[in-house]
């Protein structure tokens, strides 16, 4: 049957629109895939140390330890008590409580992509993840435990003994505890946000116009946000003072170096999944991304060690809203819902 010219035209339009819709819905993701050691496009390989290479047995043991309240002296808290999977392994409180309700001292950071950090703790005093694991275990305001005593407890548990032997060919001890937990945490890789699909996969539909405008502003000479929050992990891992206060209760990096120029300098955090990791700053003093952006727009409080890039920006309300929209586009929903990392 022959179609009239009008019907042919309409059929052609329908086909074009249909193909266009398919193109939009087939936007590729930037997921690392099912392998626990695969990484998204734009990411380096996970840096497992020579004495703690990845195996599934080590990962399984680390995951079990991460969610086990045996880590605390009274078996009331686990690592996950302060690092929740649905919050990108951060907490939603300014300070997480330790055993017996002991008040925390700093805001719990996200563990997403923690494998790539060259230094740990807010002051950067520890060079390896294995060393960092010791801190919450023995800190009196956190687990308030002794890792040697913890190892004894685990060595009396047949399940832990079997898993430890399978993972490291030795019974549970401080070496096993720190290495297994580090193995699990190194696989917490997040890199499939709308921004990643837009930038690394070239999918223009992955980000909305406001998010793209915010991204352009973020990397502009005007704001220079990308100077400290650049790279695939949105951090240079440096230590900066962002003018939060004139006087700080927490000495920051000075606590480690004793150098007066390091007073109130803190490690620059990654901005990945930042929309779900409120409250913000080392002390959890800001409740929203809007407050964070307003702070930087204001220029801060003029602390003696304040980074020179923190200065009044003169952004309009619309521009600040675009910046917030971009920051929200760094949320990796697949990572937040990945059942491999949940209890």
Coordinates of C-alpha atoms in Angstrom, one line a residue:
X1 CA 0.0 0.0 0.0
X2 CA 1.3 3.4 -0.9
X3 CA 1.4 6.1 1.7
X4 CA 0.6 9.7 0.9
X5 CA 3.3 12.3 1.2
X6 CA 1.8 13.7 4.4
X7 CA 1.8 10.3 6.1
X8 CA 5.4 9.7 4.9
X9 CA 6.4 12.9 6.5
X10 CA 4.8 12.1 9.8
X11 CA 6.3 8.6 9.8
X12 CA 9.7 10.1 9.2
X13 CA 9.3 12.5 12.1
X14 CA 8.1 9.7 14.3
X15 CA 11.2 7.6 13.4
X16 CA 13.5 10.6 14.1
X17 CA 11.9 11.3 17.5
X18 CA 11.9 7.7 18.4
X19 CA 15.6 7.3 17.6
X20 CA 16.3 10.5 19.5
X21 CA 14.5 9.1 22.6
X22 CA 16.5 5.9 22.3
X23 CA 19.7 7.8 22.2
X24 CA 18.8 9.7 25.3
X25 CA 17.8 6.6 27.3
X26 CA 20.9 4.6 26.2
X27 CA 23.3 7.1 27.9
X28 CA 26.2 4.9 29.0
X29 CA 27.1 4.7 32.6
X30 CA 30.6 5.0 34.1
X31 CA 30.3 2.0 36.5
X32 CA 33.4 0.0 37.3
X33 CA 31.5 -3.2 36.7
X34 CA 31.0 -6.2 39.0
X35 CA 34.6 -6.8 39.8
X36 CA 35.6 -5.4 43.2
X37 CA 38.9 -4.2 41.9
X38 CA 37.7 -2.6 38.6
X39 CA 37.6 1.2 38.4
X40 CA 35.5 3.6 36.4
X41 CA 36.9 5.5 33.4
X42 CA 39.2 8.3 34.5
X43 CA 40.3 6.5 37.7
X44 CA 43.8 5.0 38.4
X45 CA 44.0 1.4 39.5
X46 CA 43.4 0.8 43.2
X47 CA 46.8 1.0 44.9
X48 CA 46.8 -2.2 47.0
X49 CA 50.2 -2.4 48.9
X50 CA 52.6 -5.2 48.3
X51 CA 52.0 -6.8 51.7
X52 CA 48.2 -6.6 51.4
X53 CA 47.2 -7.5 47.8
X54 CA 43.5 -8.0 47.1
X55 CA 41.9 -11.4 47.6
X56 CA 38.2 -12.2 48.1
X57 CA 39.0 -13.9 51.3
X58 CA 40.6 -10.8 52.7
X59 CA 37.8 -8.6 51.4
X60 CA 35.1 -10.9 53.1
X61 CA 37.0 -10.8 56.4
X62 CA 37.3 -7.0 56.2
X63 CA 33.6 -6.6 55.4
X64 CA 32.7 -8.8 58.4
X65 CA 34.9 -6.8 60.7
X66 CA 33.6 -3.5 59.3
X67 CA 30.0 -4.3 60.4
X68 CA 30.8 -6.2 63.6
X69 CA 30.3 -4.3 66.9
X70 CA 33.0 -6.5 68.5
X71 CA 35.4 -3.7 67.3
X72 CA 34.3 -1.6 70.3
X73 CA 35.3 -2.4 73.9
X74 CA 31.6 -2.9 74.9
X75 CA 30.5 -4.4 71.6
X76 CA 28.1 -1.5 71.0
X77 CA 29.6 0.1 67.9
X78 CA 31.0 -1.0 64.5
X79 CA 32.8 1.0 61.9
X80 CA 29.4 1.3 60.1
X81 CA 28.0 3.1 63.1
X82 CA 29.8 6.2 61.9
X83 CA 30.2 5.3 58.2
X84 CA 26.8 4.4 56.7
X85 CA 26.7 3.0 53.1
X86 CA 23.7 5.1 52.1
X87 CA 25.6 8.2 53.2
X88 CA 28.6 7.4 51.1
X89 CA 30.1 5.8 54.2
X90 CA 29.9 9.1 56.2
X91 CA 27.6 10.1 59.1
X92 CA 24.7 12.6 59.3
X93 CA 25.8 14.0 62.6
X94 CA 28.3 16.7 63.3
X95 CA 30.1 14.4 65.7
X96 CA 29.6 10.7 65.9
X97 CA 29.3 9.3 69.4
X98 CA 31.7 6.7 70.8
X99 CA 31.2 4.0 73.4
X100 CA 29.0 5.0 76.3
X101 CA 28.0 8.1 74.3
X102 CA 31.4 9.7 74.4
X103 CA 31.4 12.8 72.2
X104 CA 33.3 12.7 69.0
X105 CA 35.9 15.3 68.2
X106 CA 35.6 15.6 64.4
X107 CA 33.1 15.1 61.7
X108 CA 33.3 11.6 60.2
X109 CA 34.4 11.8 56.6
X110 CA 33.2 9.7 53.6
X111 CA 35.2 6.6 52.9
X112 CA 34.4 6.7 49.2
X113 CA 37.6 6.4 47.2
X114 CA 39.6 6.4 50.4
X115 CA 42.0 4.1 48.7
X116 CA 43.6 7.0 46.8
X117 CA 44.3 9.2 49.7
X118 CA 48.1 9.7 50.4
X119 CA 47.5 10.8 54.0
X120 CA 44.8 10.1 56.6
X121 CA 43.0 11.9 59.4
X122 CA 42.0 15.5 59.2
X123 CA 45.6 16.6 59.9
X124 CA 47.1 14.0 57.6
X125 CA 49.3 12.5 60.3
X126 CA 49.2 8.9 59.0
X127 CA 50.6 7.7 55.6
X128 CA 48.6 4.4 55.2
X129 CA 45.1 3.1 55.5
X130 CA 46.4 0.2 57.6
X131 CA 47.7 2.7 60.2
X132 CA 44.5 4.8 60.1
X133 CA 42.4 1.7 61.1
X134 CA 44.2 1.6 64.5
X135 CA 42.9 5.1 65.4
X136 CA 39.2 4.5 65.9
X137 CA 39.8 1.2 67.6
X138 CA 42.0 2.7 70.3
X139 CA 40.7 6.2 70.5
X140 CA 38.9 6.7 73.8
X141 CA 36.1 8.7 72.3
X142 CA 35.5 6.1 69.6
X143 CA 35.8 2.3 70.2
X144 CA 38.1 2.7 73.3
X145 CA 39.5 -0.8 72.7
X146 CA 43.0 -2.3 72.6
X147 CA 43.7 -4.0 69.4
X148 CA 45.7 -6.8 71.1
X149 CA 42.6 -7.5 73.3
X150 CA 40.4 -7.3 70.3
X151 CA 42.6 -9.9 68.5
X152 CA 42.3 -12.2 71.5
X153 CA 38.5 -11.9 71.3
X154 CA 38.5 -12.8 67.6
X155 CA 40.9 -15.7 68.1
X156 CA 38.3 -17.3 70.4
X157 CA 35.8 -17.2 67.6
X158 CA 36.0 -20.2 65.3
X159 CA 34.5 -18.3 62.3
X160 CA 37.0 -15.5 62.6
X161 CA 39.9 -18.0 62.9
X162 CA 38.8 -19.9 59.8
X163 CA 38.4 -16.6 57.8
X164 CA 41.7 -15.3 59.0
X165 CA 43.5 -18.4 58.0
X166 CA 41.9 -18.4 54.6
X167 CA 42.8 -14.7 54.1
X168 CA 46.3 -14.5 55.6
X169 CA 47.3 -18.0 56.7
X170 CA 47.4 -16.9 60.4
X171 CA 45.1 -16.5 63.3
X172 CA 43.5 -13.2 64.0
X173 CA 46.0 -10.6 65.2
X174 CA 46.6 -6.8 64.8
X175 CA 48.2 -7.4 61.4
X176 CA 45.2 -9.3 60.1
X177 CA 42.6 -6.8 61.6
X178 CA 44.2 -3.8 60.0
X179 CA 45.0 -5.4 56.7
X180 CA 41.5 -7.0 56.2
X181 CA 39.6 -3.8 57.0
X182 CA 41.9 -1.8 54.7
X183 CA 41.2 -4.3 51.9
X184 CA 37.5 -3.8 52.2
X185 CA 37.7 0.0 52.4
X186 CA 39.9 0.2 49.3
X187 CA 37.2 -1.3 47.2
X188 CA 34.7 1.5 48.1
X189 CA 35.1 3.1 44.7
X190 CA 32.6 5.7 43.5
X191 CA 32.7 7.1 40.0
X192 CA 29.3 6.8 38.3
X193 CA 27.6 10.1 39.0
X194 CA 25.8 12.2 36.4
X195 CA 28.9 14.2 36.1
X196 CA 31.0 11.1 35.3
X197 CA 28.6 10.0 32.6
X198 CA 28.7 13.6 31.2
X199 CA 32.4 14.0 31.4
X200 CA 34.0 10.6 30.9
X201 CA 31.3 9.0 28.7
X202 CA 30.5 12.1 26.7
X203 CA 26.8 11.8 27.4
X204 CA 25.4 15.4 27.1
X205 CA 22.0 14.3 28.5
X206 CA 23.5 13.2 31.8
X207 CA 23.7 16.7 33.2
X208 CA 21.1 19.4 33.2
X209 CA 21.8 23.0 32.0
X210 CA 22.1 24.4 35.6
X211 CA 24.5 21.6 36.5
X212 CA 26.7 22.4 33.4
X213 CA 26.6 26.1 34.2
X214 CA 27.7 25.2 37.8
X215 CA 30.5 23.0 36.5
X216 CA 31.8 25.8 34.3
X217 CA 31.7 28.2 37.2
X218 CA 33.4 25.7 39.5
X219 CA 36.4 25.5 37.2
X220 CA 36.4 29.2 36.2
X221 CA 39.1 31.7 37.0
X222 CA 36.5 33.6 39.0
X223 CA 35.9 30.9 41.6
X224 CA 38.9 28.6 41.2
X225 CA 37.1 25.9 43.2
X226 CA 38.9 23.3 41.1
X227 CA 42.3 24.4 42.4
X228 CA 41.7 22.6 45.7
X229 CA 38.9 20.3 44.5
X230 CA 40.3 19.1 41.2
X231 CA 41.2 15.8 39.7
X232 CA 39.1 12.6 39.4
X233 CA 38.4 12.6 43.2
X234 CA 37.7 16.3 43.5
X235 CA 40.5 17.0 46.0
X236 CA 44.2 17.8 45.8
X237 CA 44.7 16.1 49.2
X238 CA 46.3 19.2 50.5
X239 CA 45.8 21.0 53.8
X240 CA 44.1 24.4 53.8
X241 CA 42.4 26.9 56.0
X242 CA 39.1 28.1 54.5
X243 CA 38.4 30.9 56.9
X244 CA 35.7 29.1 58.8
X245 CA 36.6 30.9 62.0
X246 CA 39.0 33.6 63.4
X247 CA 39.8 31.3 66.3
X248 CA 39.6 27.5 66.1
X249 CA 39.1 25.0 69.0
X250 CA 40.8 22.3 66.8
X251 CA 44.4 23.0 65.9
X252 CA 44.2 21.0 62.7
X253 CA 47.4 20.0 61.0
X254 CA 49.4 21.9 63.7
X255 CA 48.6 19.0 66.0
X256 CA 50.9 16.8 63.8
X257 CA 53.6 19.2 62.6
X258 CA 53.9 21.8 65.4
X259 CA 54.3 24.4 62.6
X260 CA 52.4 27.6 63.4
X261 CA 51.6 28.0 59.7
X262 CA 49.6 24.8 59.9
X263 CA 47.3 26.0 62.7
X264 CA 43.7 25.3 61.6
X265 CA 44.6 23.7 58.3
X266 CA 42.7 20.6 57.5
X267 CA 42.8 18.0 54.7
X268 CA 40.9 19.1 51.6
X269 CA 37.9 16.6 51.4
X270 CA 36.7 15.0 48.2
X271 CA 33.4 16.4 46.9
X272 CA 32.2 13.1 45.5
X273 CA 28.7 12.3 46.9
X274 CA 28.9 15.6 48.8
X275 CA 25.1 16.0 48.6
X276 CA 24.6 13.1 51.0
X277 CA 27.4 13.7 53.5
X278 CA 26.0 16.7 55.4
X279 CA 26.8 18.3 57.9
X280 CA 30.0 19.8 56.4
X281 CA 33.4 21.0 57.6
X282 CA 35.7 19.4 60.1
X283 CA 33.3 20.2 62.9
X284 CA 30.0 19.7 61.0
X285 CA 29.1 23.3 61.4
X286 CA 27.2 23.7 58.1
X287 CA 24.0 21.8 57.5
X288 CA 23.5 22.4 53.8
X289 CA 25.4 22.9 50.5
X290 CA 23.8 26.3 50.2
X291 CA 25.5 27.3 53.5
X292 CA 28.8 26.0 52.2
X293 CA 28.6 28.0 48.9
X294 CA 27.5 31.1 50.8
X295 CA 30.5 30.8 53.1
X296 CA 32.9 30.7 50.1
X297 CA 31.0 33.5 48.4
X298 CA 31.5 35.7 51.5
X299 CA 35.2 35.2 51.6
X300 CA 35.5 33.6 55.0
X301 CA 36.6 35.1 58.4
X302 CA 40.1 36.2 57.5
X303 CA 42.1 33.7 59.6
X304 CA 45.9 34.3 59.5
X305 CA 46.5 31.0 57.7
X306 CA 43.5 31.4 55.3
X307 CA 44.1 30.3 51.7
X308 CA 44.3 33.4 49.5
X309 CA 41.8 31.8 47.1
X310 CA 39.1 32.1 49.8
X311 CA 38.0 35.7 49.1
X312 CA 34.7 37.4 48.3
X313 CA 33.4 36.1 45.0
X314 CA 30.4 38.3 44.3
X315 CA 28.3 35.5 43.0
X316 CA 24.6 36.1 42.4
X317 CA 21.9 33.9 43.9
X318 CA 21.4 32.2 40.5
X319 CA 25.1 31.4 40.2
X320 CA 25.2 30.0 43.7
X321 CA 22.2 27.8 42.9
X322 CA 24.1 26.6 39.8
X323 CA 27.1 25.6 41.9
X324 CA 24.9 23.7 44.3
X325 CA 23.3 21.9 41.3
X326 CA 26.7 20.9 40.1
X327 CA 27.7 19.6 43.5
X328 CA 24.5 17.5 43.6
X329 CA 25.5 16.1 40.2
X330 CA 28.5 14.4 41.9
X331 CA 26.1 11.9 43.6
X332 CA 26.7 8.3 42.6
X333 CA 23.4 6.6 43.3
X334 CA 24.6 3.2 42.1
X335 CA 27.4 3.3 44.8
X336 CA 25.0 4.4 47.5
X337 CA 22.8 1.4 46.7
X338 CA 25.4 -1.2 46.0
X339 CA 24.4 -4.2 48.0
X340 CA 27.9 -5.7 47.9
X341 CA 29.0 -3.1 50.4
X342 CA 26.0 -3.2 52.7
X343 CA 25.6 -5.5 55.7

